[in-house]
PDB file of C-alpha atoms and ligand atoms in Angstrom:
ATOM      1  CA  MET A1157     131.487 133.060  87.833  1.00 58.00           C
ATOM      2  CA  ASP A1158     128.358 134.105  86.372  1.00 72.00           C
ATOM      3  CA  ARG A1159     128.946 134.534  82.059  1.00 83.00           C
ATOM      4  CA  GLU A1160     127.099 137.831  80.328  1.00 91.00           C
ATOM      5  CA  MET A1161     124.517 135.916  78.184  1.00 95.00           C
ATOM      6  CA  ALA A1162     123.984 136.490  74.438  1.00 97.00           C
ATOM      7  CA  ILE A1163     121.958 133.921  73.530  1.00 98.00           C
ATOM      8  CA  GLU A1164     119.334 132.118  75.844  1.00 98.00           C
ATOM      9  CA  VAL A1165     117.149 128.671  74.548  1.00 98.00           C
ATOM     10  CA  ARG A1166     114.810 126.886  76.947  1.00 98.00           C
ATOM     11  CA  ASP A1167     113.251 124.336  75.933  1.00 98.00           C
ATOM     12  CA  LEU A1168     112.710 124.714  71.902  1.00 98.00           C
ATOM     13  CA  VAL A1169     110.603 123.452  70.079  1.00 98.00           C
ATOM     14  CA  LYS A1170     109.105 123.451  66.255  1.00 98.00           C
ATOM     15  CA  ARG A1171     107.090 121.147  65.084  1.00 97.00           C
ATOM     16  CA  PHE A1172     106.831 120.947  61.137  1.00 97.00           C
ATOM     17  CA  GLY A1173     102.698 119.380  61.034  1.00 96.00           C
ATOM     18  CA  SER A1174     103.617 116.014  63.429  1.00 95.00           C
ATOM     19  CA  PHE A1175     107.048 116.214  62.417  1.00 96.00           C
ATOM     20  CA  THR A1176     109.528 117.391  65.241  1.00 97.00           C
ATOM     21  CA  ALA A1177     112.297 119.453  64.160  1.00 97.00           C
ATOM     22  CA  ASN A1178     113.844 121.055  67.119  1.00 97.00           C
ATOM     23  CA  ASP A1179     112.627 118.925  70.185  1.00 97.00           C
ATOM     24  CA  ARG A1180     112.890 120.925  73.714  1.00 97.00           C
ATOM     25  CA  LEU A1181     116.472 122.090  72.588  1.00 97.00           C
ATOM     26  CA  THR A1182     118.338 124.263  76.330  1.00 97.00           C
ATOM     27  CA  PHE A1183     121.290 126.163  75.470  1.00 97.00           C
ATOM     28  CA  ASP A1184     122.684 129.238  76.672  1.00 97.00           C
ATOM     29  CA  VAL A1185     125.438 131.437  74.513  1.00 97.00           C
ATOM     30  CA  TYR A1186     127.648 133.067  76.377  1.00 96.00           C
ATOM     31  CA  LYS A1187     129.378 136.773  74.928  1.00 95.00           C
ATOM     32  CA  GLY A1188     131.820 137.001  72.637  1.00 95.00           C
ATOM     33  CA  GLU A1189     132.299 133.322  72.593  1.00 96.00           C
ATOM     34  CA  ILE A1190     132.877 131.321  68.808  1.00 97.00           C
ATOM     35  CA  PHE A1191     129.316 129.074  69.272  1.00 98.00           C
ATOM     36  CA  GLY A1192     129.412 125.931  67.615  1.00 96.00           C
ATOM     37  CA  PHE A1193     126.481 124.223  65.980  1.00 94.00           C
ATOM     38  CA  LEU A1194     127.064 120.888  64.678  1.00 93.00           C
ATOM     39  CA  GLY A1195     125.547 117.782  62.903  1.00 89.00           C
ATOM     40  CA  ALA A1196     124.110 115.439  60.153  1.00 84.00           C
ATOM     41  CA  ASN A1197     122.018 117.448  57.284  1.00 84.00           C
ATOM     42  CA  GLY A1198     118.910 117.401  58.642  1.00 87.00           C
ATOM     43  CA  ALA A1199     119.310 117.241  62.111  1.00 89.00           C
ATOM     44  CA  GLY A1200     116.931 120.958  62.565  1.00 93.00           C
ATOM     45  CA  LYS A1201     120.478 123.677  62.880  1.00 93.00           C
ATOM     46  CA  THR A1202     119.141 125.677  60.449  1.00 91.00           C
ATOM     47  CA  THR A1203     115.627 125.426  62.014  1.00 94.00           C
ATOM     48  CA  ALA A1204     117.114 126.733  65.233  1.00 95.00           C
ATOM     49  CA  MET A1205     118.847 129.186  63.330  1.00 94.00           C
ATOM     50  CA  ARG A1206     115.834 130.532  62.668  1.00 93.00           C
ATOM     51  CA  ILE A1207     114.210 131.610  65.168  1.00 95.00           C
ATOM     52  CA  LEU A1208     117.697 132.884  66.392  1.00 95.00           C
ATOM     53  CA  CYS A1209     117.800 135.460  63.830  1.00 92.00           C
ATOM     54  CA  GLY A1210     113.672 136.208  64.522  1.00 91.00           C
ATOM     55  CA  LEU A1211     113.321 134.906  60.562  1.00 89.00           C
ATOM     56  CA  SER A1212     111.182 131.739  62.277  1.00 93.00           C
ATOM     57  CA  ARG A1213     108.295 131.761  65.333  1.00 94.00           C
ATOM     58  CA  PRO A1214     108.631 128.630  67.660  1.00 96.00           C
ATOM     59  CA  THR A1215     105.952 126.491  68.375  1.00 97.00           C
ATOM     60  CA  SER A1216     107.129 126.700  71.996  1.00 97.00           C
ATOM     61  CA  GLY A1217     110.034 127.654  74.642  1.00 97.00           C
ATOM     62  CA  ARG A1218     111.583 130.598  75.067  1.00 96.00           C
ATOM     63  CA  VAL A1219     113.964 131.795  72.794  1.00 97.00           C
ATOM     64  CA  THR A1220     115.853 135.578  74.285  1.00 97.00           C
ATOM     65  CA  VAL A1221     118.599 137.543  71.620  1.00 97.00           C
ATOM     66  CA  ALA A1222     120.719 140.275  72.704  1.00 96.00           C
ATOM     67  CA  GLY A1223     118.251 140.362  75.528  1.00 95.00           C
ATOM     68  CA  ILE A1224     115.330 140.185  73.336  1.00 95.00           C
ATOM     69  CA  ASP A1225     112.461 137.774  73.301  1.00 95.00           C
ATOM     70  CA  SER A1226     111.685 135.804  70.420  1.00 92.00           C
ATOM     71  CA  GLY A1227     108.217 137.187  70.670  1.00 92.00           C
ATOM     72  CA  ASN A1228     109.898 141.457  68.673  1.00 93.00           C
ATOM     73  CA  PRO A1229     111.484 139.222  65.684  1.00 90.00           C
ATOM     74  CA  GLU A1230     111.514 142.929  64.123  1.00 89.00           C
ATOM     75  CA  ALA A1231     113.820 144.172  67.271  1.00 92.00           C
ATOM     76  CA  ILE A1232     116.442 140.521  67.111  1.00 92.00           C
ATOM     77  CA  LYS A1233     117.483 141.373  63.508  1.00 88.00           C
ATOM     78  CA  ARG A1234     118.146 144.857  64.225  1.00 87.00           C
ATOM     79  CA  ARG A1235     121.165 144.393  66.443  1.00 92.00           C
ATOM     80  CA  ILE A1236     122.460 140.577  64.737  1.00 95.00           C
ATOM     81  CA  GLY A1237     124.225 140.401  61.359  1.00 93.00           C
ATOM     82  CA  TYR A1238     123.266 136.886  59.429  1.00 91.00           C
ATOM     83  CA  MET A1239     124.910 134.898  56.541  1.00 91.00           C
ATOM     84  CA  SER A1240     122.747 132.419  55.173  1.00 84.00           C
ATOM     85  CA  GLN A1241     123.237 129.526  53.646  1.00 77.00           C
ATOM     86  CA  ARG A1242     122.133 130.442  50.581  1.00 72.00           C
ATOM     87  CA  PHE A1243     124.106 133.108  48.076  1.00 67.00           C
ATOM     88  CA  SER A1244     122.987 136.640  50.732  1.00 77.00           C
ATOM     89  CA  LEU A1245     125.402 138.854  47.627  1.00 89.00           C
ATOM     90  CA  TYR A1246     123.107 140.611  44.722  1.00 90.00           C
ATOM     91  CA  GLU A1247     125.106 138.952  41.612  1.00 91.00           C
ATOM     92  CA  ASP A1248     124.951 142.249  39.221  1.00 93.00           C
ATOM     93  CA  LEU A1249     126.025 144.468  41.225  1.00 93.00           C
ATOM     94  CA  THR A1250     130.294 144.963  42.478  1.00 93.00           C
ATOM     95  CA  VAL A1251     131.897 145.041  46.216  1.00 92.00           C
ATOM     96  CA  ASN A1252     131.128 148.589  46.865  1.00 92.00           C
ATOM     97  CA  GLU A1253     127.352 148.629  45.758  1.00 93.00           C
ATOM     98  CA  ASN A1254     126.669 145.480  47.499  1.00 92.00           C
ATOM     99  CA  LEU A1255     127.999 147.077  50.939  1.00 92.00           C
ATOM    100  CA  GLU A1256     126.517 149.936  50.559  1.00 92.00           C
ATOM    101  CA  LEU A1257     123.459 148.517  50.126  1.00 90.00           C
ATOM    102  CA  TYR A1258     123.601 146.470  53.508  1.00 88.00           C
ATOM    103  CA  GLY A1259     124.644 149.373  55.247  1.00 88.00           C
ATOM    104  CA  GLY A1260     121.684 151.590  53.625  1.00 87.00           C
ATOM    105  CA  ILE A1261     119.191 148.543  54.485  1.00 84.00           C
ATOM    106  CA  TYR A1262     120.520 148.069  58.069  1.00 83.00           C
ATOM    107  CA  GLY A1263     119.956 151.508  58.887  1.00 83.00           C
ATOM    108  CA  MET A1264     123.633 153.466  58.456  1.00 87.00           C
ATOM    109  CA  THR A1265     124.426 156.671  57.252  1.00 91.00           C
ATOM    110  CA  MET A1266     126.374 157.090  53.867  1.00 92.00           C
ATOM    111  CA  LYS A1267     129.670 158.442  55.912  1.00 93.00           C
ATOM    112  CA  GLU A1268     129.672 156.137  58.334  1.00 92.00           C
ATOM    113  CA  ILE A1269     129.233 153.265  55.205  1.00 93.00           C
ATOM    114  CA  ARG A1270     131.716 155.388  53.241  1.00 91.00           C
ATOM    115  CA  GLN A1271     134.411 155.513  56.604  1.00 91.00           C
ATOM    116  CA  ARG A1272     133.590 151.543  57.580  1.00 90.00           C
ATOM    117  CA  ARG A1273     133.329 150.047  53.968  1.00 90.00           C
ATOM    118  CA  GLU A1274     137.352 151.980  54.063  1.00 89.00           C
ATOM    119  CA  GLU A1275     137.890 149.322  57.079  1.00 87.00           C
ATOM    120  CA  LEU A1276     136.391 146.768  56.728  1.00 84.00           C
ATOM    121  CA  LEU A1277     138.043 145.788  52.951  1.00 85.00           C
ATOM    122  CA  GLN A1278     141.360 147.019  54.062  1.00 85.00           C
ATOM    123  CA  ARG A1279     141.452 144.428  57.188  1.00 79.00           C
ATOM    124  CA  LEU A1280     140.254 142.016  55.036  1.00 78.00           C
ATOM    125  CA  SER A1281     142.683 142.582  52.016  1.00 78.00           C
ATOM    126  CA  PHE A1282     139.011 143.098  49.612  1.00 80.00           C
ATOM    127  CA  THR A1283     140.248 146.759  48.234  1.00 80.00           C
ATOM    128  CA  GLY A1284     141.551 145.758  45.034  1.00 87.00           C
ATOM    129  CA  TYR A1285     137.695 144.138  44.614  1.00 90.00           C
ATOM    130  CA  CYS A1286     135.882 147.528  45.190  1.00 89.00           C
ATOM    131  CA  GLU A1287     134.491 147.431  41.826  1.00 92.00           C
ATOM    132  CA  THR A1288     134.511 144.585  40.597  1.00 93.00           C
ATOM    133  CA  LEU A1289     131.205 142.362  40.148  1.00 94.00           C
ATOM    134  CA  ILE A1290     130.207 139.887  42.498  1.00 92.00           C
ATOM    135  CA  GLN A1291     129.106 137.379  39.744  1.00 91.00           C
ATOM    136  CA  ALA A1292     133.289 137.880  38.461  1.00 93.00           C
ATOM    137  CA  LEU A1293     134.385 136.409  42.244  1.00 90.00           C
ATOM    138  CA  PRO A1294     135.782 133.607  43.381  1.00 86.00           C
ATOM    139  CA  LEU A1295     133.774 131.532  45.885  1.00 84.00           C
ATOM    140  CA  GLY A1296     135.958 131.642  48.446  1.00 84.00           C
ATOM    141  CA  LEU A1297     136.155 135.531  47.760  1.00 86.00           C
ATOM    142  CA  ARG A1298     131.876 135.221  47.594  1.00 88.00           C
ATOM    143  CA  GLN A1299     132.498 134.043  50.961  1.00 87.00           C
ATOM    144  CA  LYS A1300     134.985 136.354  52.761  1.00 87.00           C
ATOM    145  CA  LEU A1301     132.262 139.726  51.206  1.00 89.00           C
ATOM    146  CA  ALA A1302     128.930 137.448  52.350  1.00 91.00           C
ATOM    147  CA  PHE A1303     130.922 137.725  56.254  1.00 91.00           C
ATOM    148  CA  ALA A1304     132.183 140.921  55.592  1.00 88.00           C
ATOM    149  CA  VAL A1305     127.840 142.377  54.939  1.00 89.00           C
ATOM    150  CA  ALA A1306     126.803 140.495  57.718  1.00 92.00           C
ATOM    151  CA  VAL A1307     129.064 142.256  59.922  1.00 91.00           C
ATOM    152  CA  PHE A1308     129.094 145.394  58.096  1.00 89.00           C
ATOM    153  CA  HIS A1309     126.694 147.010  60.972  1.00 89.00           C
ATOM    154  CA  GLU A1310     128.611 145.690  64.219  1.00 90.00           C
ATOM    155  CA  PRO A1311     125.495 143.925  65.399  1.00 94.00           C
ATOM    156  CA  GLU A1312     126.012 142.678  68.412  1.00 95.00           C
ATOM    157  CA  ILE A1313     125.792 138.647  66.854  1.00 97.00           C
ATOM    158  CA  VAL A1314     126.420 137.518  64.054  1.00 97.00           C
ATOM    159  CA  PHE A1315     124.264 133.861  62.354  1.00 96.00           C
ATOM    160  CA  LEU A1316     127.187 132.465  60.684  1.00 95.00           C
ATOM    161  CA  ASP A1317     125.206 128.613  58.303  1.00 92.00           C
ATOM    162  CA  GLU A1318     127.419 126.679  57.129  1.00 91.00           C
ATOM    163  CA  PRO A1319     130.047 129.599  55.393  1.00 91.00           C
ATOM    164  CA  THR A1320     132.674 127.704  54.283  1.00 88.00           C
ATOM    165  CA  SER A1321     130.922 125.073  52.512  1.00 85.00           C
ATOM    166  CA  GLY A1322     132.536 124.021  49.473  1.00 83.00           C
ATOM    167  CA  VAL A1323     135.401 126.912  49.850  1.00 85.00           C
ATOM    168  CA  ASP A1324     138.840 125.574  49.661  1.00 88.00           C
ATOM    169  CA  PRO A1325     140.900 124.404  52.824  1.00 88.00           C
ATOM    170  CA  VAL A1326     143.205 127.732  52.415  1.00 87.00           C
ATOM    171  CA  THR A1327     140.337 129.501  51.879  1.00 86.00           C
ATOM    172  CA  ARG A1328     138.565 127.746  54.760  1.00 89.00           C
ATOM    173  CA  ARG A1329     141.209 128.913  56.988  1.00 90.00           C
ATOM    174  CA  GLN A1330     141.553 132.825  56.114  1.00 87.00           C
ATOM    175  CA  PHE A1331     137.759 132.892  56.869  1.00 88.00           C
ATOM    176  CA  TRP A1332     138.143 131.721  59.926  1.00 92.00           C
ATOM    177  CA  GLU A1333     141.370 133.626  60.939  1.00 91.00           C
ATOM    178  CA  MET A1334     137.935 136.590  60.094  1.00 89.00           C
ATOM    179  CA  ILE A1335     136.483 135.213  62.654  1.00 93.00           C
ATOM    180  CA  TYR A1336     139.003 135.165  65.604  1.00 93.00           C
ATOM    181  CA  GLU A1337     139.262 138.362  64.439  1.00 89.00           C
ATOM    182  CA  THR A1338     135.765 139.317  64.604  1.00 91.00           C
ATOM    183  CA  ALA A1339     135.065 137.898  68.088  1.00 93.00           C
ATOM    184  CA  SER A1340     138.035 139.635  69.376  1.00 92.00           C
ATOM    185  CA  ARG A1341     136.623 142.676  69.101  1.00 89.00           C
ATOM    186  CA  GLY A1342     134.057 141.221  70.855  1.00 93.00           C
ATOM    187  CA  MET A1343     131.512 139.674  68.336  1.00 96.00           C
ATOM    188  CA  THR A1344     129.571 137.261  69.343  1.00 97.00           C
ATOM    189  CA  VAL A1345     129.362 134.171  66.897  1.00 97.00           C
ATOM    190  CA  PHE A1346     127.439 131.235  66.073  1.00 97.00           C
ATOM    191  CA  VAL A1347     128.269 129.271  63.335  1.00 96.00           C
ATOM    192  CA  THR A1348     126.370 126.055  62.121  1.00 93.00           C
ATOM    193  CA  THR A1349     129.343 123.953  59.990  1.00 88.00           C
ATOM    194  CA  HIS A1350     129.242 120.108  58.436  1.00 82.00           C
ATOM    195  CA  TYR A1351     133.220 119.935  58.837  1.00 86.00           C
ATOM    196  CA  MET A1352     134.670 118.577  61.976  1.00 86.00           C
ATOM    197  CA  ASP A1353     137.936 120.142  62.074  1.00 87.00           C
ATOM    198  CA  GLU A1354     135.773 123.145  62.440  1.00 90.00           C
ATOM    199  CA  ALA A1355     134.118 122.566  65.261  1.00 92.00           C
ATOM    200  CA  GLU A1356     137.916 122.717  66.752  1.00 91.00           C
ATOM    201  CA  TYR A1357     137.853 125.877  66.561  1.00 93.00           C
ATOM    202  CA  CYS A1358     135.213 126.806  69.015  1.00 96.00           C
ATOM    203  CA  ASP A1359     135.132 127.834  72.159  1.00 97.00           C
ATOM    204  CA  ARG A1360     132.055 125.631  72.526  1.00 97.00           C
ATOM    205  CA  ILE A1361     130.004 123.075  70.919  1.00 96.00           C
ATOM    206  CA  THR A1362     126.944 122.068  70.332  1.00 96.00           C
ATOM    207  CA  ILE A1363     126.130 118.792  68.327  1.00 94.00           C
ATOM    208  CA  MET A1364     122.511 117.781  67.433  1.00 93.00           C
ATOM    209  CA  SER A1365     120.983 114.739  66.037  1.00 92.00           C
ATOM    210  CA  GLU A1366     116.728 114.136  64.683  1.00 92.00           C
ATOM    211  CA  GLY A1367     116.084 117.849  66.321  1.00 95.00           C
ATOM    212  CA  ARG A1368     118.010 116.957  70.125  1.00 95.00           C
ATOM    213  CA  ILE A1369     120.857 117.949  71.318  1.00 95.00           C
ATOM    214  CA  VAL A1370     123.610 115.181  72.203  1.00 94.00           C
ATOM    215  CA  ALA A1371     126.742 117.132  73.512  1.00 94.00           C
ATOM    216  CA  LEU A1372     127.960 120.688  74.653  1.00 96.00           C
ATOM    217  CA  ASP A1373     130.749 121.787  75.896  1.00 96.00           C
ATOM    218  CA  SER A1374     133.868 122.486  74.788  1.00 97.00           C
ATOM    219  CA  PRO A1375     135.691 119.969  72.215  1.00 95.00           C
ATOM    220  CA  SER A1376     138.404 119.255  74.489  1.00 95.00           C
ATOM    221  CA  ALA A1377     135.985 118.725  77.830  1.00 96.00           C
ATOM    222  CA  LEU A1378     133.526 116.595  75.207  1.00 95.00           C
ATOM    223  CA  ARG A1379     137.022 114.746  73.152  1.00 94.00           C
ATOM    224  CA  GLU A1380     138.097 113.704  77.856  1.00 94.00           C
ATOM    225  CA  GLN A1381     134.025 112.573  78.279  1.00 93.00           C
ATOM    226  CA  HIS A1382     133.834 110.768  75.252  1.00 92.00           C
ATOM    227  CA  GLY A1383     137.434 109.616  75.107  1.00 92.00           C
ATOM    228  CA  THR A1384     137.319 110.284  71.804  1.00 92.00           C
ATOM    229  CA  ALA A1385     140.722 111.866  69.753  1.00 92.00           C
ATOM    230  CA  SER A1386     138.674 114.007  67.906  1.00 91.00           C
ATOM    231  CA  VAL A1387     135.638 115.371  67.202  1.00 89.00           C
ATOM    232  CA  GLU A1388     135.232 113.672  64.438  1.00 89.00           C
ATOM    233  CA  GLU A1389     135.105 109.995  65.851  1.00 91.00           C
ATOM    234  CA  LEU A1390     132.775 111.760  68.481  1.00 90.00           C
ATOM    235  CA  PHE A1391     130.230 112.582  66.271  1.00 89.00           C
ATOM    236  CA  VAL A1392     130.728 109.826  64.601  1.00 88.00           C
ATOM    237  CA  LYS A1393     129.450 107.738  67.405  1.00 88.00           C
ATOM    238  CA  ILE A1394     126.630 109.498  69.286  1.00 86.00           C
ATOM    239  CA  ALA A1395     125.184 111.993  66.469  1.00 80.00           C
ATOM    240  CA  ARG A1396     125.452 109.755  63.653  1.00 71.00           C
ATOM    241  CA  PRO A1397     122.191 109.549  61.385  1.00 61.00           C
ATOM    242  CA  LYS A1398     120.645 105.621  62.290  1.00 61.00           C
ATOM    243  CA  ASN A1399     119.958 105.161  58.376  1.00 57.00           C
ATOM    244  CA  THR A1400     124.008 104.819  57.475  1.00 51.00           C
ATOM    245  CA  ASN A1401     126.264 101.722  58.169  1.00 48.00           C
ATOM    246  CA  SER A1402     129.628 103.892  57.607  1.00 43.00           C
TER     247      SER A1402
HETATM  248  P1  ATP B1266     121.162 121.450  56.415  1.00 53.36           P
HETATM  249  O1  ATP B1266     122.758 120.954  56.717  1.00 53.36           O
HETATM  250  O2  ATP B1266     121.293 120.398  55.585  1.00 53.36           O
HETATM  251  O3  ATP B1266     120.496 122.281  55.921  1.00 53.36           O
HETATM  252  P2  ATP B1266     120.045 120.627  59.187  1.00 53.36           P
HETATM  253  O4  ATP B1266     120.271 120.346  60.355  1.00 53.36           O
HETATM  254  O5  ATP B1266     120.424 122.423  58.930  1.00 53.36           O
HETATM  255  O6  ATP B1266     120.371 120.060  57.691  1.00 53.36           O
HETATM  256  P3  ATP B1266     117.336 121.925  59.061  1.00 53.36           P
HETATM  257  O7  ATP B1266     117.242 122.188  57.523  1.00 53.36           O
HETATM  258  O8  ATP B1266     116.906 122.362  60.379  1.00 53.36           O
HETATM  259  O9  ATP B1266     118.325 120.703  58.955  1.00 53.36           O
HETATM  260  O10 ATP B1266     115.653 120.480  58.366  1.00 53.36           O
HETATM  261  C1  ATP B1266     115.891 119.854  60.037  1.00 53.36           C
HETATM  262  C2  ATP B1266     113.914 119.132  59.439  1.00 53.36           C
HETATM  263  O11 ATP B1266     113.422 119.736  59.354  1.00 53.36           O
HETATM  264  C3  ATP B1266     114.458 118.458  58.306  1.00 53.36           C
HETATM  265  O12 ATP B1266     113.897 117.448  57.897  1.00 53.36           O
HETATM  266  C4  ATP B1266     113.797 119.609  57.280  1.00 53.36           C
HETATM  267  O13 ATP B1266     113.306 118.223  55.909  1.00 53.36           O
HETATM  268  C5  ATP B1266     111.889 119.694  57.693  1.00 53.36           C
HETATM  269  N1  ATP B1266     112.055 121.215  57.704  1.00 53.36           N
HETATM  270  C6  ATP B1266     113.149 122.101  57.618  1.00 53.36           C
HETATM  271  N2  ATP B1266     111.712 123.140  57.352  1.00 53.36           N
HETATM  272  C7  ATP B1266     110.487 122.682  57.190  1.00 53.36           C
HETATM  273  C8  ATP B1266     109.522 123.454  56.541  1.00 53.36           C
HETATM  274  N3  ATP B1266     109.703 124.866  56.083  1.00 53.36           N
HETATM  275  N4  ATP B1266     108.299 122.567  56.712  1.00 53.36           N
HETATM  276  C9  ATP B1266     108.739 121.024  57.093  1.00 53.36           C
HETATM  277  N5  ATP B1266     109.732 120.126  57.036  1.00 53.36           N
HETATM  278  C10 ATP B1266     111.436 121.708  57.689  1.00 53.36           C
END
């Protein structure tokens, strides 16, 4: 059965001078799936994700996102949402003001912004915080709101770069419920994470090590192929950085 593709990557290479951060990556992401991107620090995840988002150009290879070639990054940016690793909301604006600002940037009308804002804030149980400044919100709520902003304009694909980093386990669980809910409405979710338990929540995962893909399949298929009880065990077996002894 042919599945529709959200992302197609063929032989993607990204070099910084003589250093190769992405070494001939080839993979597809299907429409509507939750696709996890795993790897140790420096494995090349953010570098690849920035290329997929149209924020950086590949050195070579072919990348198509939402049917658009990476040679047309502005068109890609209009079809996607992106939640960066660094905090992406305006601290001195309120929740409502941030949504208005980003809605405007994404080309939504004020009427659309108001309608969608109500619906979104209710769904995320955020209605009590509309007039709260971002700087007064705890980290977990900020991350949820950053996610809300990334999907506010209903993009086809949302890219999340370590969205739950530093967040407590309960909020992480709630964050994943938001991801499921979003994917169930047909949006494709591309997510990087350091947390191996979160990898188990993905439909399929890619494990990167030193710029290369070393595994790609569903978590259960990978566990079976490698004879490991968990993705964590699998990760230690095939992707542990060479300079660690543990
Ligand atoms: P992390 O989880 O720490 O963000 P990562 O897997 O996302 O790790 P990248 O940020 O993609 O890793 O970095 C991969 C490698 O490329 C690292 O060695 C990094 O130092 C290098 N790198 C990234 N961006 C640049 C740049 N602009 N110039 C030079 N080297 C870079």
